[in-house]
mmCIF file of C-alpha atoms in Angstrom:
data_model
loop_
_atom_site.group_PDB
_atom_site.id
_atom_site.type_symbol
_atom_site.label_atom_id
_atom_site.label_comp_id
_atom_site.label_asym_id
_atom_site.label_seq_id
_atom_site.Cartn_x
_atom_site.Cartn_y
_atom_site.Cartn_z
ATOM 1 C CA UNK A 747 -19.415 50.453 -4.766
ATOM 2 C CA UNK A 748 -22.210 50.756 -6.689
ATOM 3 C CA UNK A 749 -23.474 54.480 -6.477
ATOM 4 C CA UNK A 750 -19.810 55.348 -5.511
ATOM 5 C CA UNK A 751 -16.825 56.582 -7.914
ATOM 6 C CA UNK A 752 -13.784 54.299 -7.335
ATOM 7 C CA UNK A 753 -10.438 56.150 -7.531
ATOM 8 C CA UNK A 754 -7.084 54.249 -8.430
ATOM 9 C CA UNK A 755 -3.527 56.021 -8.263
ATOM 10 C CA UNK A 756 -1.441 55.535 -11.307
ATOM 11 C CA UNK A 757 2.562 56.312 -11.665
ATOM 12 C CA UNK A 758 4.025 57.726 -14.835
ATOM 13 C CA UNK A 759 7.376 58.350 -16.083
ATOM 14 C CA UNK A 760 6.722 61.197 -18.057
ATOM 15 C CA UNK A 761 3.659 63.939 -18.853
ATOM 16 C CA UNK A 762 3.472 62.877 -21.797
ATOM 17 C CA UNK A 763 2.925 59.121 -20.716
ATOM 18 C CA UNK A 764 0.463 60.664 -18.203
ATOM 19 C CA UNK A 765 -1.595 62.085 -20.953
ATOM 20 C CA UNK A 766 -1.884 58.916 -23.079
ATOM 21 C CA UNK A 767 -3.037 57.047 -20.160
ATOM 22 C CA UNK A 768 -5.881 59.962 -19.429
ATOM 23 C CA UNK A 769 -6.988 60.045 -22.966
ATOM 24 C CA UNK A 770 -6.781 56.025 -23.713
ATOM 25 C CA UNK A 771 -9.118 55.769 -20.185
ATOM 26 C CA UNK A 772 -10.952 58.915 -21.057
ATOM 27 C CA UNK A 773 -12.180 56.694 -24.463
ATOM 28 C CA UNK A 774 -12.570 53.513 -22.778
ATOM 29 C CA UNK A 775 -15.306 55.616 -20.458
ATOM 30 C CA UNK A 776 -17.162 57.395 -23.278
ATOM 31 C CA UNK A 777 -17.283 53.718 -25.365
ATOM 32 C CA UNK A 778 -18.760 51.878 -22.238
ATOM 33 C CA UNK A 779 -21.333 54.921 -21.539
ATOM 34 C CA UNK A 780 -22.210 54.546 -25.151
ATOM 35 C CA UNK A 781 -22.972 51.304 -25.112
ATOM 36 C CA UNK A 782 -24.662 51.106 -22.106
ATOM 37 C CA UNK A 783 -23.758 47.541 -21.211
ATOM 38 C CA UNK A 784 -25.263 45.933 -18.194
ATOM 39 C CA UNK A 785 -23.649 45.405 -14.575
ATOM 40 C CA UNK A 786 -21.902 41.547 -14.707
ATOM 41 C CA UNK A 787 -20.739 42.243 -10.809
ATOM 42 C CA UNK A 788 -21.863 38.879 -9.149
ATOM 43 C CA UNK A 789 -21.140 40.626 -5.722
ATOM 44 C CA UNK A 790 -21.562 44.392 -3.778
ATOM 45 C CA UNK A 791 -19.173 44.970 -1.066
ATOM 46 C CA UNK A 792 -21.152 46.594 1.732
ATOM 47 C CA UNK A 793 -19.840 48.060 4.798
ATOM 48 C CA UNK A 794 -22.011 46.584 7.550
ATOM 49 C CA UNK A 795 -19.549 47.399 10.974
ATOM 50 C CA UNK A 796 -16.928 50.093 11.408
ATOM 51 C CA UNK A 797 -15.441 51.632 14.367
ATOM 52 C CA UNK A 798 -17.727 53.871 15.481
ATOM 53 C CA UNK A 799 -20.067 50.690 16.692
ATOM 54 C CA UNK A 800 -18.892 48.838 19.970
ATOM 55 C CA UNK A 801 -19.297 45.665 18.115
ATOM 56 C CA UNK A 802 -15.847 43.251 19.298
ATOM 57 C CA UNK A 803 -14.898 40.163 18.864
ATOM 58 C CA UNK A 804 -17.392 38.570 16.159
ATOM 59 C CA UNK A 805 -17.186 35.286 16.221
ATOM 60 C CA UNK A 806 -19.623 33.511 13.381
ATOM 61 C CA UNK A 807 -22.344 35.073 11.024
ATOM 62 C CA UNK A 808 -25.226 34.071 9.315
ATOM 63 C CA UNK A 809 -27.334 35.205 6.043
ATOM 64 C CA UNK A 810 -31.116 35.695 6.857
ATOM 65 C CA UNK A 811 -31.840 37.284 3.659
ATOM 66 C CA UNK A 812 -30.715 39.941 1.292
ATOM 67 C CA UNK A 813 -31.577 42.966 4.215
ATOM 68 C CA UNK A 814 -30.617 41.077 7.529
ATOM 69 C CA UNK A 815 -27.488 39.610 8.699
ATOM 70 C CA UNK A 816 -27.318 38.173 11.971
ATOM 71 C CA UNK A 817 -23.588 38.682 13.881
ATOM 72 C CA UNK A 818 -22.590 36.088 17.039
ATOM 73 C CA UNK A 819 -20.008 37.505 19.448
ATOM 74 C CA UNK A 820 -17.860 36.398 22.140
ATOM 75 C CA UNK A 821 -19.318 38.294 24.783
ATOM 76 C CA UNK A 822 -22.379 41.150 23.823
ATOM 77 C CA UNK A 823 -24.843 38.180 22.226
ATOM 78 C CA UNK A 824 -26.449 38.356 19.155
ATOM 79 C CA UNK A 825 -27.058 40.871 16.747
ATOM 80 C CA UNK A 826 -29.025 41.830 13.630
ATOM 81 C CA UNK A 827 -27.723 43.994 11.097
ATOM 82 C CA UNK A 828 -30.459 45.766 8.792
ATOM 83 C CA UNK A 829 -29.005 46.414 5.552
ATOM 84 C CA UNK A 830 -31.230 48.498 4.271
ATOM 85 C CA UNK A 831 -31.949 50.805 7.397
ATOM 86 C CA UNK A 832 -28.470 50.833 8.591
ATOM 87 C CA UNK A 833 -29.093 49.515 11.886
ATOM 88 C CA UNK A 834 -27.709 46.986 14.102
ATOM 89 C CA UNK A 835 -30.266 45.583 16.484
ATOM 90 C CA UNK A 836 -29.113 43.474 19.567
ATOM 91 C CA UNK A 837 -31.186 40.415 20.041
ATOM 92 C CA UNK A 838 -31.413 38.480 23.464
ATOM 93 C CA UNK A 839 -29.060 38.688 26.117
ATOM 94 C CA UNK A 840 -25.315 38.657 26.351
ATOM 95 C CA UNK A 841 -23.912 34.632 25.975
ATOM 96 C CA UNK A 842 -20.883 33.735 23.792
ATOM 97 C CA UNK A 843 -22.317 32.752 20.480
ATOM 98 C CA UNK A 844 -20.426 30.141 18.930
ATOM 99 C CA UNK A 845 -22.334 29.528 15.938
ATOM 100 C CA UNK A 846 -25.392 30.102 13.569
ATOM 101 C CA UNK A 847 -28.129 28.106 11.562
ATOM 102 C CA UNK A 848 -30.985 29.576 9.685
ATOM 103 C CA UNK A 849 -33.516 26.998 8.846
ATOM 104 C CA UNK A 850 -35.031 29.059 6.002
ATOM 105 C CA UNK A 851 -37.850 26.536 5.426
ATOM 106 C CA UNK A 852 -39.399 26.384 9.022
ATOM 107 C CA UNK A 853 -38.025 30.037 9.897
ATOM 108 C CA UNK A 854 -35.919 28.648 12.604
ATOM 109 C CA UNK A 855 -32.747 29.656 14.064
ATOM 110 C CA UNK A 856 -30.489 27.336 15.891
ATOM 111 C CA UNK A 857 -27.851 28.763 17.979
ATOM 112 C CA UNK A 858 -24.872 27.314 19.905
ATOM 113 C CA UNK A 859 -24.063 29.498 22.682
ATOM 114 C CA UNK A 860 -23.486 29.570 26.369
ATOM 115 C CA UNK A 861 -20.243 28.845 28.340
ATOM 116 C CA UNK A 862 -21.587 25.138 28.286
ATOM 117 C CA UNK A 863 -21.835 25.014 24.267
ATOM 118 C CA UNK A 864 -25.453 24.536 24.189
ATOM 119 C CA UNK A 865 -28.172 24.761 21.948
ATOM 120 C CA UNK A 866 -31.307 27.600 21.660
ATOM 121 C CA UNK A 867 -33.745 27.549 19.177
ATOM 122 C CA UNK A 868 -34.536 31.072 17.933
ATOM 123 C CA UNK A 869 -38.239 31.712 15.678
ATOM 124 C CA UNK A 870 -36.762 34.217 13.597
ATOM 125 C CA UNK A 871 -39.641 36.823 14.299
ATOM 126 C CA UNK A 872 -37.483 37.449 16.882
ATOM 127 C CA UNK A 873 -35.607 39.801 15.131
ATOM 128 C CA UNK A 874 -38.972 41.833 14.875
ATOM 129 C CA UNK A 875 -40.084 41.020 18.066
ATOM 130 C CA UNK A 876 -38.574 41.207 21.622
ATOM 131 C CA UNK A 877 -40.892 38.642 23.462
ATOM 132 C CA UNK A 878 -40.289 35.744 21.169
ATOM 133 C CA UNK A 879 -38.419 33.159 24.040
ATOM 134 C CA UNK A 880 -35.155 31.139 22.894
ATOM 135 C CA UNK A 881 -35.781 27.139 23.238
ATOM 136 C CA UNK A 882 -34.038 25.108 24.866
ATOM 137 C CA UNK A 883 -33.021 22.076 23.466
ATOM 138 C CA UNK A 884 -32.899 19.470 26.879
ATOM 139 C CA UNK A 885 -29.600 17.422 27.427
ATOM 140 C CA UNK A 886 -27.518 19.731 24.742
ATOM 141 C CA UNK A 887 -24.548 20.661 26.478
ATOM 142 C CA UNK A 888 -21.287 20.480 25.730
ATOM 143 C CA UNK A 889 -22.129 20.258 21.757
ATOM 144 C CA UNK A 890 -19.144 19.943 19.740
ATOM 145 C CA UNK A 891 -20.960 20.960 16.009
ATOM 146 C CA UNK A 892 -24.309 20.547 14.432
ATOM 147 C CA UNK A 893 -25.884 20.631 11.060
ATOM 148 C CA UNK A 894 -29.670 20.288 9.660
ATOM 149 C CA UNK A 895 -31.231 19.079 6.437
ATOM 150 C CA UNK A 896 -33.890 16.975 4.688
ATOM 151 C CA UNK A 897 -34.781 14.042 6.713
ATOM 152 C CA UNK A 898 -38.439 13.063 4.941
ATOM 153 C CA UNK A 899 -40.252 13.933 1.871
ATOM 154 C CA UNK A 900 -43.223 11.707 2.506
ATOM 155 C CA UNK A 901 -46.253 13.246 3.022
ATOM 156 C CA UNK A 902 -44.462 16.257 3.124
ATOM 157 C CA UNK A 903 -40.421 17.549 3.844
ATOM 158 C CA UNK A 904 -40.014 17.268 7.463
ATOM 159 C CA UNK A 905 -36.685 18.859 8.609
ATOM 160 C CA UNK A 906 -34.006 18.017 10.942
ATOM 161 C CA UNK A 907 -30.985 19.284 13.045
ATOM 162 C CA UNK A 908 -28.475 17.291 14.564
ATOM 163 C CA UNK A 909 -26.096 18.016 17.254
ATOM 164 C CA UNK A 910 -22.621 16.116 18.248
ATOM 165 C CA UNK A 911 -22.045 16.112 21.583
ATOM 166 C CA UNK A 912 -18.861 15.535 23.633
ATOM 167 C CA UNK A 913 -18.882 13.010 25.654
ATOM 168 C CA UNK A 914 -16.681 12.880 29.403
ATOM 169 C CA UNK A 915 -15.675 8.900 28.467
ATOM 170 C CA UNK A 916 -14.357 9.476 25.284
ATOM 171 C CA UNK A 917 -16.026 9.466 21.727
ATOM 172 C CA UNK A 918 -19.193 11.219 20.687
ATOM 173 C CA UNK A 919 -23.141 11.229 21.154
ATOM 174 C CA UNK A 920 -24.964 11.970 17.924
ATOM 175 C CA UNK A 921 -28.487 12.970 18.799
ATOM 176 C CA UNK A 922 -31.010 13.676 15.976
ATOM 177 C CA UNK A 923 -34.028 16.303 16.622
ATOM 178 C CA UNK A 924 -36.853 16.662 14.146
ATOM 179 C CA UNK A 925 -38.700 20.055 13.574
ATOM 180 C CA UNK A 926 -41.765 20.521 14.320
ATOM 181 C CA UNK A 927 -44.869 23.490 14.629
ATOM 182 C CA UNK A 928 -45.216 22.659 18.304
ATOM 183 C CA UNK A 929 -44.216 25.007 20.947
ATOM 184 C CA UNK A 930 -41.348 23.536 21.634
ATOM 185 C CA UNK A 931 -40.690 22.917 18.190
ATOM 186 C CA UNK A 932 -38.757 20.092 18.240
ATOM 187 C CA UNK A 933 -38.327 16.379 19.193
ATOM 188 C CA UNK A 934 -35.900 14.065 19.781
ATOM 189 C CA UNK A 935 -36.087 10.594 17.474
ATOM 190 C CA UNK A 936 -33.138 9.056 17.852
ATOM 191 C CA UNK A 937 -29.509 9.225 19.152
ATOM 192 C CA UNK A 938 -26.799 7.088 18.883
ATOM 193 C CA UNK A 939 -22.925 6.997 20.284
ATOM 194 C CA UNK A 940 -19.745 7.049 18.132
ATOM 195 C CA UNK A 941 -16.347 5.942 19.375
ATOM 196 C CA UNK A 942 -14.387 9.023 17.580
ATOM 197 C CA UNK A 943 -14.463 12.056 18.446
ATOM 198 C CA UNK A 944 -16.834 14.430 15.778
ATOM 199 C CA UNK A 945 -15.199 17.128 13.879
ATOM 200 C CA UNK A 946 -18.070 18.062 11.251
ATOM 201 C CA UNK A 947 -21.472 16.775 10.268
ATOM 202 C CA UNK A 948 -23.362 17.528 7.224
ATOM 203 C CA UNK A 949 -26.570 15.847 5.914
ATOM 204 C CA UNK A 950 -26.434 14.634 2.126
ATOM 205 C CA UNK A 951 -28.525 15.068 -0.698
ATOM 206 C CA UNK A 952 -29.820 11.165 0.007
ATOM 207 C CA UNK A 953 -30.511 11.873 3.864
ATOM 208 C CA UNK A 954 -27.774 10.206 4.590
ATOM 209 C CA UNK A 955 -25.878 11.922 7.876
ATOM 210 C CA UNK A 956 -21.958 12.320 6.871
ATOM 211 C CA UNK A 957 -19.864 12.334 10.387
ATOM 212 C CA UNK A 958 -16.254 13.420 9.817
ATOM 213 C CA UNK A 959 -13.665 12.161 12.224
ATOM 214 C CA UNK A 960 -9.965 11.965 11.674
ATOM 215 C CA UNK A 961 -8.645 9.768 8.701
ATOM 216 C CA UNK A 962 -12.325 9.713 7.234
ATOM 217 C CA UNK A 963 -15.725 10.046 7.676
ATOM 218 C CA UNK A 964 -18.666 7.604 8.134
ATOM 219 C CA UNK A 965 -22.287 7.870 6.886
ATOM 220 C CA UNK A 966 -25.653 6.819 8.265
ATOM 221 C CA UNK A 967 -29.235 6.594 7.869
ATOM 222 C CA UNK A 968 -30.901 9.245 9.928
ATOM 223 C CA UNK A 969 -34.488 7.231 9.473
ATOM 224 C CA UNK A 970 -35.028 4.048 11.953
ATOM 225 C CA UNK A 971 -33.104 2.773 14.926
ATOM 226 C CA UNK A 972 -30.193 3.722 16.894
ATOM 227 C CA UNK A 973 -28.709 0.619 16.442
ATOM 228 C CA UNK A 974 -29.704 0.456 12.702
ATOM 229 C CA UNK A 975 -28.620 3.374 11.664
ATOM 230 C CA UNK A 976 -24.830 2.620 10.677
ATOM 231 C CA UNK A 977 -25.432 2.340 6.557
ATOM 232 C CA UNK A 978 -21.762 2.410 5.378
ATOM 233 C CA UNK A 979 -18.385 3.176 6.284
ATOM 234 C CA UNK A 980 -16.204 5.314 3.698
ATOM 235 C CA UNK A 981 -12.550 4.852 4.493
ATOM 236 C CA UNK A 982 -11.540 8.113 3.370
ATOM 237 C CA UNK A 983 -7.926 9.057 3.961
ATOM 238 C CA UNK A 984 -7.238 12.787 4.705
ATOM 239 C CA UNK A 985 -4.060 14.219 3.375
ATOM 240 C CA UNK A 986 -2.887 17.232 5.650
#
């Protein structure tokens, strides 16, 4: 850890062998210090929770920036961990948080939460101001999973989020919402039904929606009417 000594125990068979190791490691340390080699570590470990803080059953997490991490819990709701100040702040009500997505370009959080697995939107400024309201996404109950991504590049970049909802009659309903700057921060642009249980969603670089299901996935175009959205079916067998 940066700024902290690292201790490693070594077992030797004799006192002379121990002395050899001490001399060798001391010489290595001297060479490294003399050459002033740059720190090439690609990550730094930092503990953000220990047993002194009463946060239990963390279900998900989301990195906001280099100083903030969000934690979603089973019964205590959403927490923001301030790494630079070593503080943990509770955000909003105590509801079950299943998953969190962060749309950095829109400064917006997409949160799957509550006993009915509904979706809420939360502007990122809620991490600093307590009066920011959670925005309900209507008809989002029983959400299986979600994703977000770029939906349009002209005349300027536009982003959307996609929900997969469980249907009582079987299959799944997929709903696409465009993110905007209005008070509700979203509006529905299309929806369609698929005859299978959705397992995953991903918006690809070519702005197609990949819908994962058992034994494969199907790709759809996000723009256009629901009946014209099917682009192609890729029958890829997924081996266990």
